[in-house]
mmCIF file of C-alpha atoms in Angstrom:
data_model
loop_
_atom_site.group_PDB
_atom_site.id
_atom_site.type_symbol
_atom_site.label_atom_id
_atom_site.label_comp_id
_atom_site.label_asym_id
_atom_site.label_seq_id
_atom_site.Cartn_x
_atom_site.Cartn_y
_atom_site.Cartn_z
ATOM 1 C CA UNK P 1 89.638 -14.741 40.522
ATOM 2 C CA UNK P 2 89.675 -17.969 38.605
ATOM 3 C CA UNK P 3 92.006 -19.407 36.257
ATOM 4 C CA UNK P 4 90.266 -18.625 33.363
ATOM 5 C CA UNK P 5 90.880 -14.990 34.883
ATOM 6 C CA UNK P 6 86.760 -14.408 36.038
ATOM 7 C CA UNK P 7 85.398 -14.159 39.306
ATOM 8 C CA UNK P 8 83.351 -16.842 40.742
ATOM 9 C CA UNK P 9 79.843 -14.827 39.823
ATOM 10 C CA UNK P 10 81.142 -14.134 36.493
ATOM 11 C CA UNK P 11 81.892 -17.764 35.322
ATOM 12 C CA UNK P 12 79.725 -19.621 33.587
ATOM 13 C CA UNK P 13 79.434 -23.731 32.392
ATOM 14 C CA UNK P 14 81.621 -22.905 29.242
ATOM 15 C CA UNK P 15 84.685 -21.678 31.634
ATOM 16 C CA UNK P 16 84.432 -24.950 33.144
ATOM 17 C CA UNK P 17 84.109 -26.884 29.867
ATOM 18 C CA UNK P 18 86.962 -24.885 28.268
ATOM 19 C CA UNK P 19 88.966 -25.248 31.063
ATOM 20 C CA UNK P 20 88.875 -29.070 31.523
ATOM 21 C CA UNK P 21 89.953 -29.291 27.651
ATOM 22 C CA UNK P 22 93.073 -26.586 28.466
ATOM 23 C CA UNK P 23 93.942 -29.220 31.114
ATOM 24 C CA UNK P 24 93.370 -32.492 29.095
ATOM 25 C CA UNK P 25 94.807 -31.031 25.795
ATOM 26 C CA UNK P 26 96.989 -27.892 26.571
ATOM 27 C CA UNK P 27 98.021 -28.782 22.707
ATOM 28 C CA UNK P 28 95.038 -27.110 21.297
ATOM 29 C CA UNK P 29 94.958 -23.149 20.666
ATOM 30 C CA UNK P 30 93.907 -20.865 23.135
ATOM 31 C CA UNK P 31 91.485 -19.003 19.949
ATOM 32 C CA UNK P 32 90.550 -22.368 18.883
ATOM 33 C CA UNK P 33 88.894 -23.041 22.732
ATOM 34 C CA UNK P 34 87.310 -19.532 22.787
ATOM 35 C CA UNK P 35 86.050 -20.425 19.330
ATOM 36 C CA UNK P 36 84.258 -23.369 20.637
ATOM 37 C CA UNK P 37 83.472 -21.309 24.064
ATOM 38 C CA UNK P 38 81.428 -18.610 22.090
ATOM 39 C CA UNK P 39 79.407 -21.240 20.052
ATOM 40 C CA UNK P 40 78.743 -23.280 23.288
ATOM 41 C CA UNK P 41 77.479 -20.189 25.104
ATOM 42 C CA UNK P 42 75.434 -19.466 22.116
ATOM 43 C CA UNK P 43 73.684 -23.218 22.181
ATOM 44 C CA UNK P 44 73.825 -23.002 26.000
ATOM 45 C CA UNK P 45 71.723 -19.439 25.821
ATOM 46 C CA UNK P 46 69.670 -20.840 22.963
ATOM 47 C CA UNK P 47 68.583 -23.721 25.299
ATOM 48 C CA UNK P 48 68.369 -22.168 28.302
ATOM 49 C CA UNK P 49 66.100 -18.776 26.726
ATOM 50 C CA UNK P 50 63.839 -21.696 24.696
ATOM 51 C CA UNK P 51 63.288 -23.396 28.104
ATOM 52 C CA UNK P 52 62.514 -19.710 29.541
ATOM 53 C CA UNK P 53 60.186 -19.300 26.637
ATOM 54 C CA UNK P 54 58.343 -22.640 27.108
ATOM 55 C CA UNK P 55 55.728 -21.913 30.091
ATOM 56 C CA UNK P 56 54.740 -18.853 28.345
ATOM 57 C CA UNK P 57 53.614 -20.853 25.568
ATOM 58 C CA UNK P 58 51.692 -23.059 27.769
ATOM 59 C CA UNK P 59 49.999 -20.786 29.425
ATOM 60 C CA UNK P 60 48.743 -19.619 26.205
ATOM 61 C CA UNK P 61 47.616 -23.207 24.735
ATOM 62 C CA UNK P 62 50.841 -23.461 22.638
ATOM 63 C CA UNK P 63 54.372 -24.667 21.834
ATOM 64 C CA UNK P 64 56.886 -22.568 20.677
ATOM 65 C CA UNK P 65 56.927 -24.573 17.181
ATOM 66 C CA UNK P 66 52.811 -23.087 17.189
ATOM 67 C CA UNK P 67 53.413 -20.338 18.464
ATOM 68 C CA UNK P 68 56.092 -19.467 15.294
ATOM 69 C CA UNK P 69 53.478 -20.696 13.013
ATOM 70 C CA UNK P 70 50.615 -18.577 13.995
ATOM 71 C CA UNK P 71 53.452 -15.379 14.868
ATOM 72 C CA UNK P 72 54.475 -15.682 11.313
ATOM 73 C CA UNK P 73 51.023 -15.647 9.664
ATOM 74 C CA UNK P 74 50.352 -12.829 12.289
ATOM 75 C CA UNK P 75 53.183 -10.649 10.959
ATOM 76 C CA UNK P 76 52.624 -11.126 7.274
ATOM 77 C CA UNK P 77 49.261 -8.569 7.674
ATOM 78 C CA UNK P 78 45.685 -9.074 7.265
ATOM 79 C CA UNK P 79 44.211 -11.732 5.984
ATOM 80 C CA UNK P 80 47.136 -12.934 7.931
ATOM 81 C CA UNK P 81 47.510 -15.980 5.144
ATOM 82 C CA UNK P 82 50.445 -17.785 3.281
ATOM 83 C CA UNK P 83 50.565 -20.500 1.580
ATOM 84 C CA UNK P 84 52.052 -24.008 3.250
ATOM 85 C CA UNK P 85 54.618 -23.480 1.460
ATOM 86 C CA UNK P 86 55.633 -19.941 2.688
ATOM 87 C CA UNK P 87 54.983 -21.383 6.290
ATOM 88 C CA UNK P 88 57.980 -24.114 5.373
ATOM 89 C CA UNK P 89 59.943 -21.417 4.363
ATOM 90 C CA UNK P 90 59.789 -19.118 7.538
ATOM 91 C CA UNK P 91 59.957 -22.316 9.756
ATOM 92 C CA UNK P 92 63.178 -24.221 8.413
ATOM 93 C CA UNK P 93 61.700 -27.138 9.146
ATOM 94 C CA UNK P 94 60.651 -30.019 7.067
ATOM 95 C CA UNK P 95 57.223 -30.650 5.170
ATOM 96 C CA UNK P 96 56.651 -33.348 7.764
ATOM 97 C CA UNK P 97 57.079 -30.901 11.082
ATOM 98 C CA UNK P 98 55.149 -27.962 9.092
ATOM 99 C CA UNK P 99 52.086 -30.476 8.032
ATOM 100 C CA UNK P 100 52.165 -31.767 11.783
ATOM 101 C CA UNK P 101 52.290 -28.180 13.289
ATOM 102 C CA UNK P 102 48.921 -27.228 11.361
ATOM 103 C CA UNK P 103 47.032 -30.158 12.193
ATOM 104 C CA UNK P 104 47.775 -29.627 15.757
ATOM 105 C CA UNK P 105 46.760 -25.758 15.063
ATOM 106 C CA UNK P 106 43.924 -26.647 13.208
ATOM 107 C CA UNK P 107 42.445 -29.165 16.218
ATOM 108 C CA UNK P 108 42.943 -26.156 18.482
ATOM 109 C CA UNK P 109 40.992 -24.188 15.703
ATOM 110 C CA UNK P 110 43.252 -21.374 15.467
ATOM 111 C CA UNK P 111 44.070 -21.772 11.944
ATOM 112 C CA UNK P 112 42.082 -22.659 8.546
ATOM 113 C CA UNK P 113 43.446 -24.495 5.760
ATOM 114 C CA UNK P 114 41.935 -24.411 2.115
ATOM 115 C CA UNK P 115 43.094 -24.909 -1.547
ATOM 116 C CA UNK P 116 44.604 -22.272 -2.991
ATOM 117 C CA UNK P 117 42.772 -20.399 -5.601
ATOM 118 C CA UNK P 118 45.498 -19.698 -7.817
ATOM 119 C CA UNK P 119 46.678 -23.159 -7.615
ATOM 120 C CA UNK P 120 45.114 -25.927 -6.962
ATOM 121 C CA UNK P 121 48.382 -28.537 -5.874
ATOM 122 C CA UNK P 122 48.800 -25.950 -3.082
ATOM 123 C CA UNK P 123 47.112 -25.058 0.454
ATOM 124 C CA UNK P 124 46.793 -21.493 1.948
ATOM 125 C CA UNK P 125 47.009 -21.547 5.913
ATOM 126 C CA UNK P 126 44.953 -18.428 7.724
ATOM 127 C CA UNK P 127 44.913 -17.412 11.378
ATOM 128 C CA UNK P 128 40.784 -18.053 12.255
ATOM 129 C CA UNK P 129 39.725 -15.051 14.864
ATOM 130 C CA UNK P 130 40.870 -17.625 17.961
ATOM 131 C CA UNK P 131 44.196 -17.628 16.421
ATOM 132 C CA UNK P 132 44.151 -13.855 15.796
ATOM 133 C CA UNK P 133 43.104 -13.085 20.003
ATOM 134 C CA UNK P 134 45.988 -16.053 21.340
ATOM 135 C CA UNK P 135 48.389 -14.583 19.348
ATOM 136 C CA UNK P 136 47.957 -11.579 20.456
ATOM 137 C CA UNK P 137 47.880 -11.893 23.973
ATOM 138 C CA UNK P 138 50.761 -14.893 23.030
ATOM 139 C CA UNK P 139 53.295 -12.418 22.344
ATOM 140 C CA UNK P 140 52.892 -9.537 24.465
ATOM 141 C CA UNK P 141 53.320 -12.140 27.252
ATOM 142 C CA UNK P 142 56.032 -13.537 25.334
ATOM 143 C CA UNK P 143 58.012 -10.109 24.603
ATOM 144 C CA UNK P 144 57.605 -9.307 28.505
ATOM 145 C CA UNK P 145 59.286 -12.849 29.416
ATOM 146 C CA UNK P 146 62.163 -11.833 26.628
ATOM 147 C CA UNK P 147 62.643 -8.670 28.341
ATOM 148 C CA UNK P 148 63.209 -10.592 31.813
ATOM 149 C CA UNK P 149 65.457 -13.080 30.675
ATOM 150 C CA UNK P 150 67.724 -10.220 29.453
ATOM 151 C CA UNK P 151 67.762 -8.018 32.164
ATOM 152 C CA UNK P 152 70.957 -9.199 33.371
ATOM 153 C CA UNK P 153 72.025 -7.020 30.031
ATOM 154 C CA UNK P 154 72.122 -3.643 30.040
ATOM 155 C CA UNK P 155 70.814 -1.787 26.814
ATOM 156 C CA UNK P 156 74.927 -0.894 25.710
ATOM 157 C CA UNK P 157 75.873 -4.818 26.337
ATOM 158 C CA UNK P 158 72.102 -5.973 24.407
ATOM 159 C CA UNK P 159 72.893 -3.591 21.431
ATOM 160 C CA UNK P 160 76.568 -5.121 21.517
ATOM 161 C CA UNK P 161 75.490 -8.552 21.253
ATOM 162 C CA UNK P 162 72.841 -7.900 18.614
ATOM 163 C CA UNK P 163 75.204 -6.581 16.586
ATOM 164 C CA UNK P 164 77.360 -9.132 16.741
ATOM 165 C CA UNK P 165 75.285 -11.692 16.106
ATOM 166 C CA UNK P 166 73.707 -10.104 12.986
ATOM 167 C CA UNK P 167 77.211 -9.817 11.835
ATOM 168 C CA UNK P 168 77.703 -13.813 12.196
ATOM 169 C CA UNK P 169 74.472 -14.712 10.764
ATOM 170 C CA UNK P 170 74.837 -12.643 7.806
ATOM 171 C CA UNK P 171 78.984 -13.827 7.438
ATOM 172 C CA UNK P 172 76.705 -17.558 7.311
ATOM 173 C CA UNK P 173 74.282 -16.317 5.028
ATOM 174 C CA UNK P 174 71.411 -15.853 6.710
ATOM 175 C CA UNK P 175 69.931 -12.581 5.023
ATOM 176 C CA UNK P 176 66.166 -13.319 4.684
ATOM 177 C CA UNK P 177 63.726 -15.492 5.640
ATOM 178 C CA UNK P 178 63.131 -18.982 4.084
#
């Protein structure tokens, strides 16, 4: 066993990180360090499953910031449309990155852009039937890769963690999309 009280195949990065701050500033509290040491493992596993995610994306013609695009107008239902606007709102990104994202989609000739009926200041965004088939395949390759990043997690410790997680994002507000 280590210091931090885990064996060597059960320390990660963090233990290392929050164990050369114990040792430069044994001041600071011990909850205060596992504070940071959960959010850092939560970046560090956000990182390290978008980097996971990345090739599967590639293979497919995409980027992940694409593949959320065309996902999200997959998910709404046929005629798999929404407004540019509803895209910004799904994304959390800015009109710049959403407007970029689409013309790269667009070039690739998996979505369509036209005016909106019902208003003419704004654009509705559709999947074409390109986007429709590598979206499809997209994410069945994609929930496979998901399900192999987590196998180190068995179902109780998966359930666990979701839980936990939808408990912090909805303590920060996050409740519904856009």
């Amino acid at each position: 066993m280590s210091k931090s009280g885990h064996d060597a195949e059960t320390t990660d990065a963090i233990d290392e990180l929050r164990g050369q701050w114990r040792r430069e500033r044994p001041d600071l509290d011990l909850a205060h360090l596992d504070a940071m040491a959960l959010v850092g493992r939560i970046r560090r596993a956000d990182h390290l499953l978008s980097k996971g995610m990345k090739k599967v994306f590639a293979d497919h013609g995409l980027e992940f910031a694409e593949f959320d695009v065309i996902a999200t107008l997959r998910r709404v239902g046929a005629p798999h449309e929404l407004t540019a606007g509803g895209l910004l709102k799904s994304a959390m990104v800015t009109s710049g990155a959403i407007t970029n994202r689409l013309d790269k989609l667009e070039r690739k000739g998996l979505i369509e852009r036209r005016p909106d009926p019902a208003d003419r200041r704004s654009v509705r965004v559709r999947l074409t039937e390109a986007g429709l088939d590598v979206v499809d395949r997209a994410v069945v390759a994609h929930i496979a890769n998901e399900e192999r990043m987590l196998a180190a997690l068995p179902p109780e410790d998966r359930a666990a963690v979701d839980a936990a997680l939808r408990r912090l994002l909805v303590s920060l507000g996050d409740t519904h999309l856009g």
